[in-house]
Short mmCIF file of C-alpha atoms in Angstrom, two decimals:
data_model
loop_
_atom_site.label_atom_id
_atom_site.label_comp_id
_atom_site.label_asym_id
_atom_site.label_seq_id
_atom_site.Cartn_x
_atom_site.Cartn_y
_atom_site.Cartn_z
CA UNK O 59 -10.38 5.51 -34.70
CA UNK O 60 -8.55 2.42 -33.46
CA UNK O 61 -11.55 0.28 -34.34
CA UNK O 62 -11.49 1.60 -37.89
CA UNK O 63 -7.89 0.38 -38.24
CA UNK O 64 -8.99 -3.12 -37.29
CA UNK O 65 -11.97 -2.97 -39.62
CA UNK O 66 -9.73 -2.00 -42.55
CA UNK O 67 -7.96 -5.36 -42.21
CA UNK O 68 -11.20 -7.10 -43.13
CA UNK O 69 -11.42 -7.55 -46.89
CA UNK O 70 -15.23 -7.48 -46.82
CA UNK O 71 -15.47 -4.27 -44.82
CA UNK O 72 -16.49 -1.10 -46.69
CA UNK O 73 -16.50 2.28 -44.96
CA UNK O 74 -19.49 4.12 -46.35
CA UNK O 75 -19.12 7.81 -47.06
CA UNK O 76 -21.14 9.90 -44.64
CA UNK O 77 -20.93 13.29 -42.99
CA UNK O 78 -20.86 14.44 -39.39
CA UNK O 79 -24.60 15.19 -39.31
CA UNK O 80 -25.52 11.49 -39.69
CA UNK O 81 -25.85 9.35 -36.54
CA UNK O 82 -23.81 6.56 -38.14
CA UNK O 83 -20.80 8.84 -38.68
CA UNK O 84 -17.76 7.15 -37.15
CA UNK O 85 -14.69 6.94 -39.39
CA UNK O 86 -13.02 10.08 -40.77
CA UNK O 87 -9.79 10.03 -42.75
CA UNK O 88 -9.22 13.73 -42.06
CA UNK O 89 -9.45 13.17 -38.33
CA UNK O 90 -7.06 10.23 -38.56
CA UNK O 91 -4.46 12.36 -40.37
CA UNK O 92 -4.93 15.16 -37.85
CA UNK O 93 -4.39 12.71 -35.00
CA UNK O 94 -1.16 11.45 -36.57
CA UNK O 95 0.12 15.03 -36.86
CA UNK O 96 -0.77 15.63 -33.21
CA UNK O 97 1.16 12.58 -32.07
CA UNK O 98 4.18 13.35 -34.25
CA UNK O 99 4.48 17.16 -34.27
CA UNK O 100 2.47 18.41 -31.30
CA UNK O 101 -0.58 20.59 -30.69
CA UNK O 102 0.58 23.62 -32.74
CA UNK O 103 0.92 21.57 -35.92
CA UNK O 104 -2.42 19.93 -35.12
CA UNK O 105 -4.20 23.30 -34.96
CA UNK O 106 -2.57 24.44 -38.21
CA UNK O 107 -3.74 21.27 -39.98
CA UNK O 108 -7.31 21.81 -38.78
CA UNK O 109 -7.28 25.41 -40.00
CA UNK O 110 -5.73 24.52 -43.38
CA UNK O 111 -8.28 21.76 -44.07
CA UNK O 112 -11.27 23.66 -42.67
CA UNK O 113 -11.97 21.05 -39.99
CA UNK O 114 -13.65 21.67 -36.67
CA UNK O 115 -11.61 20.91 -33.57
CA UNK O 116 -12.87 17.46 -32.54
CA UNK O 117 -10.60 17.22 -29.48
CA UNK O 118 -10.91 19.22 -26.29
CA UNK O 119 -7.89 20.78 -24.59
CA UNK O 120 -7.96 18.07 -21.95
CA UNK O 121 -7.96 15.32 -24.59
CA UNK O 122 -5.11 16.97 -26.51
CA UNK O 123 -3.02 17.20 -23.35
CA UNK O 124 -3.73 13.58 -22.40
CA UNK O 125 -2.91 12.24 -25.87
CA UNK O 126 0.36 14.15 -26.14
CA UNK O 127 1.45 12.94 -22.70
CA UNK O 128 0.55 9.30 -23.38
CA UNK O 129 2.36 8.83 -26.71
CA UNK O 130 4.60 5.75 -26.74
CA UNK O 131 7.31 4.98 -29.25
CA UNK O 132 6.75 1.43 -30.42
CA UNK O 133 10.09 0.88 -32.19
CA UNK O 134 12.46 2.54 -34.63
CA UNK O 135 12.32 0.73 -38.01
CA UNK O 136 15.34 2.46 -39.55
CA UNK O 137 18.06 0.11 -38.20
CA UNK O 138 16.15 -2.95 -39.43
CA UNK O 139 15.41 -1.57 -42.90
CA UNK O 140 18.97 -0.28 -43.39
CA UNK O 141 20.55 -3.69 -42.85
CA UNK O 142 21.69 -5.28 -46.08
CA UNK O 143 21.23 -9.01 -46.01
CA UNK O 144 23.81 -11.05 -47.91
CA UNK O 145 22.22 -13.17 -50.62
CA UNK O 146 24.53 -16.10 -49.85
CA UNK O 147 23.62 -16.15 -46.16
CA UNK O 148 20.87 -18.30 -44.72
CA UNK O 149 19.24 -15.38 -42.88
CA UNK O 150 15.74 -14.39 -43.90
CA UNK O 151 15.01 -10.79 -44.86
CA UNK O 152 12.99 -8.52 -42.63
CA UNK O 153 9.30 -9.43 -42.72
CA UNK O 154 6.93 -6.58 -43.53
CA UNK O 155 3.67 -8.43 -42.93
CA UNK O 156 1.35 -6.82 -40.41
CA UNK O 157 0.20 -9.88 -38.49
CA UNK O 158 2.91 -12.49 -37.73
CA UNK O 159 1.93 -16.13 -38.00
CA UNK O 160 3.34 -16.95 -34.56
CA UNK O 161 3.36 -14.64 -31.57
CA UNK O 162 6.00 -14.57 -28.87
CA UNK O 163 3.34 -13.79 -26.25
CA UNK O 164 1.00 -16.51 -25.04
CA UNK O 165 -2.64 -15.69 -24.47
CA UNK O 166 -3.63 -15.53 -20.80
CA UNK O 167 -5.96 -18.26 -19.64
CA UNK O 168 -8.56 -18.28 -16.90
CA UNK O 169 -6.46 -20.73 -14.92
CA UNK O 170 -8.40 -20.25 -11.68
CA UNK O 171 -11.57 -21.68 -13.22
CA UNK O 172 -14.63 -20.24 -14.93
CA UNK O 173 -18.30 -21.31 -14.79
CA UNK O 174 -19.89 -22.99 -17.80
CA UNK O 175 -21.87 -20.49 -19.87
CA UNK O 176 -23.52 -22.90 -22.32
CA UNK O 177 -26.75 -23.27 -20.38
CA UNK O 178 -29.62 -20.82 -20.16
CA UNK O 179 -29.10 -18.26 -17.40
CA UNK O 180 -32.76 -17.54 -16.70
CA UNK O 181 -35.11 -14.60 -17.07
CA UNK O 182 -33.39 -11.22 -17.10
CA UNK O 183 -34.15 -9.02 -14.12
CA UNK O 184 -32.74 -5.55 -13.46
CA UNK O 185 -32.67 -3.65 -10.17
CA UNK O 186 -31.52 -0.03 -10.02
CA UNK O 187 -29.56 1.35 -7.06
CA UNK O 188 -28.59 4.97 -6.50
CA UNK O 189 -26.11 6.76 -4.28
CA UNK O 190 -27.46 8.36 -2.07
CA UNK O 191 -30.13 5.61 -1.87
CA UNK O 192 -33.68 6.23 -3.05
CA UNK O 193 -37.00 4.82 -1.81
CA UNK O 194 -35.44 3.05 1.16
CA UNK O 195 -33.05 0.92 -0.90
CA UNK O 196 -29.69 -0.18 0.43
CA UNK O 197 -26.48 1.71 -0.21
CA UNK O 198 -24.52 0.70 -3.30
CA UNK O 199 -21.55 -0.39 -1.21
CA UNK O 200 -23.78 -2.52 1.01
CA UNK O 201 -25.31 -4.20 -2.04
CA UNK O 202 -21.84 -4.84 -3.53
CA UNK O 203 -20.50 -6.35 -0.31
CA UNK O 204 -23.55 -8.62 0.08
CA UNK O 205 -23.16 -9.76 -3.53
CA UNK O 206 -19.51 -10.66 -2.87
CA UNK O 207 -20.45 -12.43 0.38
CA UNK O 208 -22.98 -14.64 -1.47
CA UNK O 209 -20.51 -15.67 -4.21
CA UNK O 210 -19.83 -19.41 -4.45
CA UNK O 211 -17.87 -20.01 -7.69
CA UNK O 212 -16.07 -17.03 -9.20
CA UNK O 213 -15.81 -13.24 -8.83
CA UNK O 214 -14.60 -11.03 -11.70
CA UNK O 215 -13.87 -7.34 -11.09
CA UNK O 216 -13.25 -4.79 -13.86
CA UNK O 217 -12.60 -1.36 -12.37
CA UNK O 218 -10.92 1.90 -13.26
CA UNK O 219 -10.07 2.74 -9.62
CA UNK O 220 -9.91 0.27 -6.75
CA UNK O 221 -8.82 1.59 -3.35
CA UNK O 222 -11.71 0.56 -1.08
CA UNK O 223 -10.18 -1.51 1.71
CA UNK O 224 -13.50 -2.98 2.89
CA UNK O 225 -14.41 -4.42 -0.51
CA UNK O 226 -10.88 -5.69 -0.97
CA UNK O 227 -11.05 -7.47 2.39
CA UNK O 228 -14.32 -9.11 1.32
CA UNK O 229 -12.59 -10.39 -1.82
CA UNK O 230 -9.75 -11.82 0.27
CA UNK O 231 -12.19 -13.60 2.56
CA UNK O 232 -14.04 -15.05 -0.42
CA UNK O 233 -10.77 -16.21 -1.95
CA UNK O 234 -9.01 -17.72 1.07
CA UNK O 235 -11.89 -18.81 3.31
CA UNK O 236 -14.55 -19.92 0.82
CA UNK O 237 -12.11 -20.88 -2.01
CA UNK O 238 -13.84 -18.63 -4.57
CA UNK O 239 -11.81 -17.76 -7.69
CA UNK O 240 -11.20 -14.00 -7.91
CA UNK O 241 -10.07 -12.13 -11.06
CA UNK O 242 -9.23 -8.41 -10.96
CA UNK O 243 -8.69 -6.26 -14.07
CA UNK O 244 -7.62 -2.66 -13.45
CA UNK O 245 -6.97 0.42 -15.51
CA UNK O 246 -3.25 0.68 -16.23
CA UNK O 247 -2.95 4.24 -14.89
CA UNK O 248 -4.61 3.33 -11.57
CA UNK O 249 -2.28 0.42 -10.83
CA UNK O 250 0.06 2.28 -8.38
CA UNK O 251 -2.90 3.25 -6.20
CA UNK O 252 -4.01 -0.38 -5.97
CA UNK O 253 -0.51 -1.68 -5.25
CA UNK O 254 -0.18 0.72 -2.34
CA UNK O 255 -3.13 -1.13 -0.78
CA UNK O 256 -2.37 -4.74 -1.71
CA UNK O 257 0.45 -6.99 -2.86
CA UNK O 258 -1.16 -9.54 -5.19
CA UNK O 259 -0.89 -10.95 -8.67
CA UNK O 260 -2.85 -8.52 -10.81
CA UNK O 261 -3.45 -7.85 -14.49
CA UNK O 262 -3.97 -4.50 -16.18
CA UNK O 263 -5.65 -3.44 -19.39
CA UNK O 264 -6.67 -0.26 -21.13
CA UNK O 265 -8.67 1.04 -24.02
CA UNK O 266 -8.12 0.61 -27.74
CA UNK O 267 -4.74 1.47 -29.30
CA UNK O 268 -4.02 3.73 -32.26
CA UNK O 269 -0.78 3.22 -34.21
CA UNK O 270 0.53 6.01 -36.39
CA UNK O 271 2.76 5.71 -39.46
CA UNK O 272 5.61 7.29 -37.48
CA UNK O 273 5.78 4.15 -35.29
CA UNK O 274 4.14 5.76 -32.28
CA UNK O 275 1.20 4.52 -30.29
CA UNK O 276 -1.47 6.07 -28.10
CA UNK O 277 -3.65 4.05 -25.79
CA UNK O 278 -7.15 4.74 -24.48
CA UNK O 279 -8.36 4.21 -20.96
CA UNK O 280 -10.50 1.54 -19.38
CA UNK O 281 -13.90 2.99 -18.53
CA UNK O 282 -15.72 -0.23 -17.55
CA UNK O 283 -16.93 -0.61 -13.99
CA UNK O 284 -18.66 -3.91 -13.33
CA UNK O 285 -18.63 -6.88 -10.98
CA UNK O 286 -19.47 -10.36 -12.28
CA UNK O 287 -20.38 -13.04 -9.73
CA UNK O 288 -20.84 -16.77 -10.41
CA UNK O 289 -21.63 -16.11 -14.08
CA UNK O 290 -25.29 -15.28 -13.34
CA UNK O 291 -25.15 -11.89 -11.60
CA UNK O 292 -23.55 -8.59 -12.65
CA UNK O 293 -23.32 -5.14 -11.03
CA UNK O 294 -22.53 -2.33 -13.47
CA UNK O 295 -22.71 1.46 -13.45
CA UNK O 296 -20.76 4.59 -12.60
CA UNK O 297 -19.70 3.38 -9.14
CA UNK O 298 -15.96 2.91 -8.49
CA UNK O 299 -14.53 0.94 -5.59
CA UNK O 300 -13.30 3.97 -3.62
CA UNK O 301 -14.21 5.51 -0.27
CA UNK O 302 -15.31 8.82 -1.78
CA UNK O 303 -17.63 7.04 -4.21
CA UNK O 304 -19.44 5.37 -1.32
CA UNK O 305 -19.67 8.47 0.88
CA UNK O 306 -19.59 11.69 -1.16
CA UNK O 307 -20.21 11.15 -4.88
CA UNK O 308 -23.51 10.50 -6.67
CA UNK O 309 -23.70 7.25 -8.65
CA UNK O 310 -26.17 4.94 -10.35
CA UNK O 311 -25.71 1.18 -10.80
CA UNK O 312 -27.85 -1.71 -11.98
CA UNK O 313 -27.93 -5.26 -10.63
CA UNK O 314 -28.53 -7.60 -13.58
CA UNK O 315 -29.43 -11.29 -13.34
CA UNK O 316 -30.47 -13.81 -15.97
CA UNK O 317 -29.55 -14.20 -19.62
CA UNK O 318 -28.36 -10.59 -19.98
CA UNK O 319 -25.31 -11.48 -17.88
CA UNK O 320 -23.95 -13.34 -20.91
CA UNK O 321 -22.83 -10.00 -22.39
CA UNK O 322 -20.75 -9.24 -19.28
CA UNK O 323 -19.31 -12.76 -19.41
CA UNK O 324 -18.14 -12.33 -23.00
CA UNK O 325 -16.85 -8.83 -22.32
CA UNK O 326 -14.70 -9.98 -19.41
CA UNK O 327 -13.24 -12.81 -21.49
CA UNK O 328 -12.23 -10.35 -24.22
CA UNK O 329 -10.73 -7.92 -21.71
CA UNK O 330 -8.80 -10.71 -20.01
CA UNK O 331 -7.30 -11.84 -23.32
CA UNK O 332 -6.04 -8.32 -24.07
CA UNK O 333 -4.72 -7.74 -20.56
CA UNK O 334 -1.10 -7.99 -19.49
CA UNK O 335 0.43 -9.26 -16.29
CA UNK O 336 2.27 -7.02 -13.86
CA UNK O 337 5.61 -7.99 -12.37
CA UNK O 338 5.42 -6.52 -8.89
CA UNK O 339 9.20 -6.73 -8.54
CA UNK O 340 9.63 -4.28 -11.40
CA UNK O 341 7.11 -1.73 -10.13
CA UNK O 342 8.73 1.25 -8.44
CA UNK O 343 7.00 1.94 -5.16
CA UNK O 344 7.60 4.59 -2.54
CA UNK O 345 10.41 3.81 -0.14
CA UNK O 346 9.10 2.61 3.18
CA UNK O 347 10.17 4.62 6.23
CA UNK O 348 12.80 3.02 8.42
CA UNK O 349 11.38 1.60 11.64
CA UNK O 350 12.24 3.39 14.84
CA UNK O 351 14.91 1.65 16.92
CA UNK O 352 13.59 -0.28 19.90
CA UNK O 353 14.57 1.05 23.35
CA UNK O 354 17.47 -0.86 24.82
CA UNK O 355 16.84 -2.48 28.16
CA UNK O 356 19.23 -1.45 30.94
CA UNK O 357 21.26 -4.41 32.16
CA UNK O 358 20.48 -5.54 35.71
CA UNK O 359 23.39 -6.52 37.89
CA UNK O 360 23.22 -10.17 38.79
CA UNK O 361 23.21 -11.07 42.48
CA UNK O 362 25.52 -13.56 44.00
CA UNK O 363 24.18 -16.83 45.29
CA UNK O 364 24.66 -15.75 48.91
CA UNK O 365 22.76 -12.47 48.47
CA UNK O 366 19.98 -14.17 46.56
CA UNK O 367 19.61 -16.73 49.36
CA UNK O 368 19.43 -13.90 51.91
CA UNK O 369 16.66 -12.12 50.01
CA UNK O 370 14.50 -15.22 50.11
CA UNK O 371 15.11 -15.70 53.84
CA UNK O 372 12.15 -14.72 56.11
CA UNK O 373 14.46 -12.80 58.47
CA UNK O 374 15.77 -10.45 55.81
CA UNK O 375 12.30 -10.09 54.26
CA UNK O 376 10.99 -8.68 57.56
CA UNK O 377 13.91 -6.27 57.86
CA UNK O 378 13.52 -5.03 54.28
CA UNK O 379 9.74 -4.67 54.75
CA UNK O 380 10.19 -2.51 57.87
CA UNK O 381 12.76 -0.33 56.10
CA UNK O 382 10.40 0.31 53.17
CA UNK O 383 7.54 1.12 55.52
CA UNK O 384 9.64 3.64 57.42
CA UNK O 385 10.85 5.29 54.20
CA UNK O 386 7.34 5.62 52.77
CA UNK O 387 5.90 6.90 56.03
CA UNK O 388 8.57 9.52 56.65
CA UNK O 389 6.75 12.40 54.98
CA UNK O 390 3.34 11.74 56.58
CA UNK O 391 4.95 11.60 60.00
CA UNK O 392 6.79 14.90 59.44
CA UNK O 393 3.65 16.57 58.18
CA UNK O 394 1.82 15.15 61.13
CA UNK O 395 4.34 16.73 63.47
CA UNK O 396 3.77 20.15 61.91
CA UNK O 397 0.05 19.83 62.25
CA UNK O 398 0.35 18.61 65.83
CA UNK O 399 2.54 21.58 66.75
CA UNK O 400 -0.28 23.90 65.79
CA UNK O 401 -2.95 21.85 67.61
CA UNK O 402 -1.26 20.44 70.71
CA UNK O 403 -4.53 19.17 72.15
CA UNK O 404 -5.11 16.77 69.31
CA UNK O 405 -1.70 15.14 69.61
CA UNK O 406 -1.80 11.37 69.88
CA UNK O 407 1.03 9.31 71.21
CA UNK O 408 1.93 6.61 68.69
CA UNK O 409 1.95 3.09 70.00
CA UNK O 410 5.34 1.45 70.26
CA UNK O 411 5.52 -1.81 68.42
CA UNK O 412 8.43 -3.96 69.34
CA UNK O 413 10.36 -5.42 66.43
CA UNK O 414 10.21 -9.17 66.14
CA UNK O 415 12.99 -11.04 67.77
CA UNK O 416 15.31 -12.76 65.44
CA UNK O 417 16.09 -16.35 66.30
#
């Protein structure tokens, strides 16, 4: 639907009339009008329009709920159109052209570097990996981590969900230790989950956008899941960079090398141009818990110089040592007396040790 809006801007494009039974059926004016009513008036008006025009329901309940929740108001044109511009003033009237000549947003550039794609990439080879692994092949996560570890120039990640800490650590090691350029494009809705794991400069993108005549917009989701390494190797499939995907879910991916990687290269460039940066200072995150207060150390009374000198004297050290020995041996001696009272024959007379004479 959004693609048909872009195609209508081309003067040479002609939408051929076809019905839903043909494989090439794509654009439908009735479906476009029904979608506008859904975005403007809600699901009840949408169902009434389908019944009045004898159209089948082309949206599931889940899609209807997602579209109604993701509607964005682009702007309100009434204040601009209601302004009366004085003919004597130098101000220009409101422009109604669809595409402005100059944009206030600059296109993002691959400022971290990108490999040259003009040369031939080699013979295309494809290897299939499954989760759980088949025929003794490696796990998908193991293959992904080895591919990242062998990267030398650039790593490009396009993912709908990215919360795997192990893969993220491998990307950090490739970036900081081996000086490999790393680009990460994420689905806009999955950004908070990624930010809870990392604090980096990231970019987000989504699917195609549909603009209605009531100045509202609905955006699709990013469904791509691929990893591009050094411009000559790509990993693509249903596998997401999450823990559950590597342990519990069933997935299928393909490792592609050679000239076929050129399609992934061009796709990432297009996605990067349509992406938008994220200001991490403006993202609302969960409040961090306050740290527990550290236990306060009890102050120790300082000794005077005379007492400190006495403690280091050999005479006082002997006296203190004998006092500690007597205190620690008080209970064994008392228990020994009780035992000796019951067995008088086994009583032993302790030897008397004379205390050392003090000089």
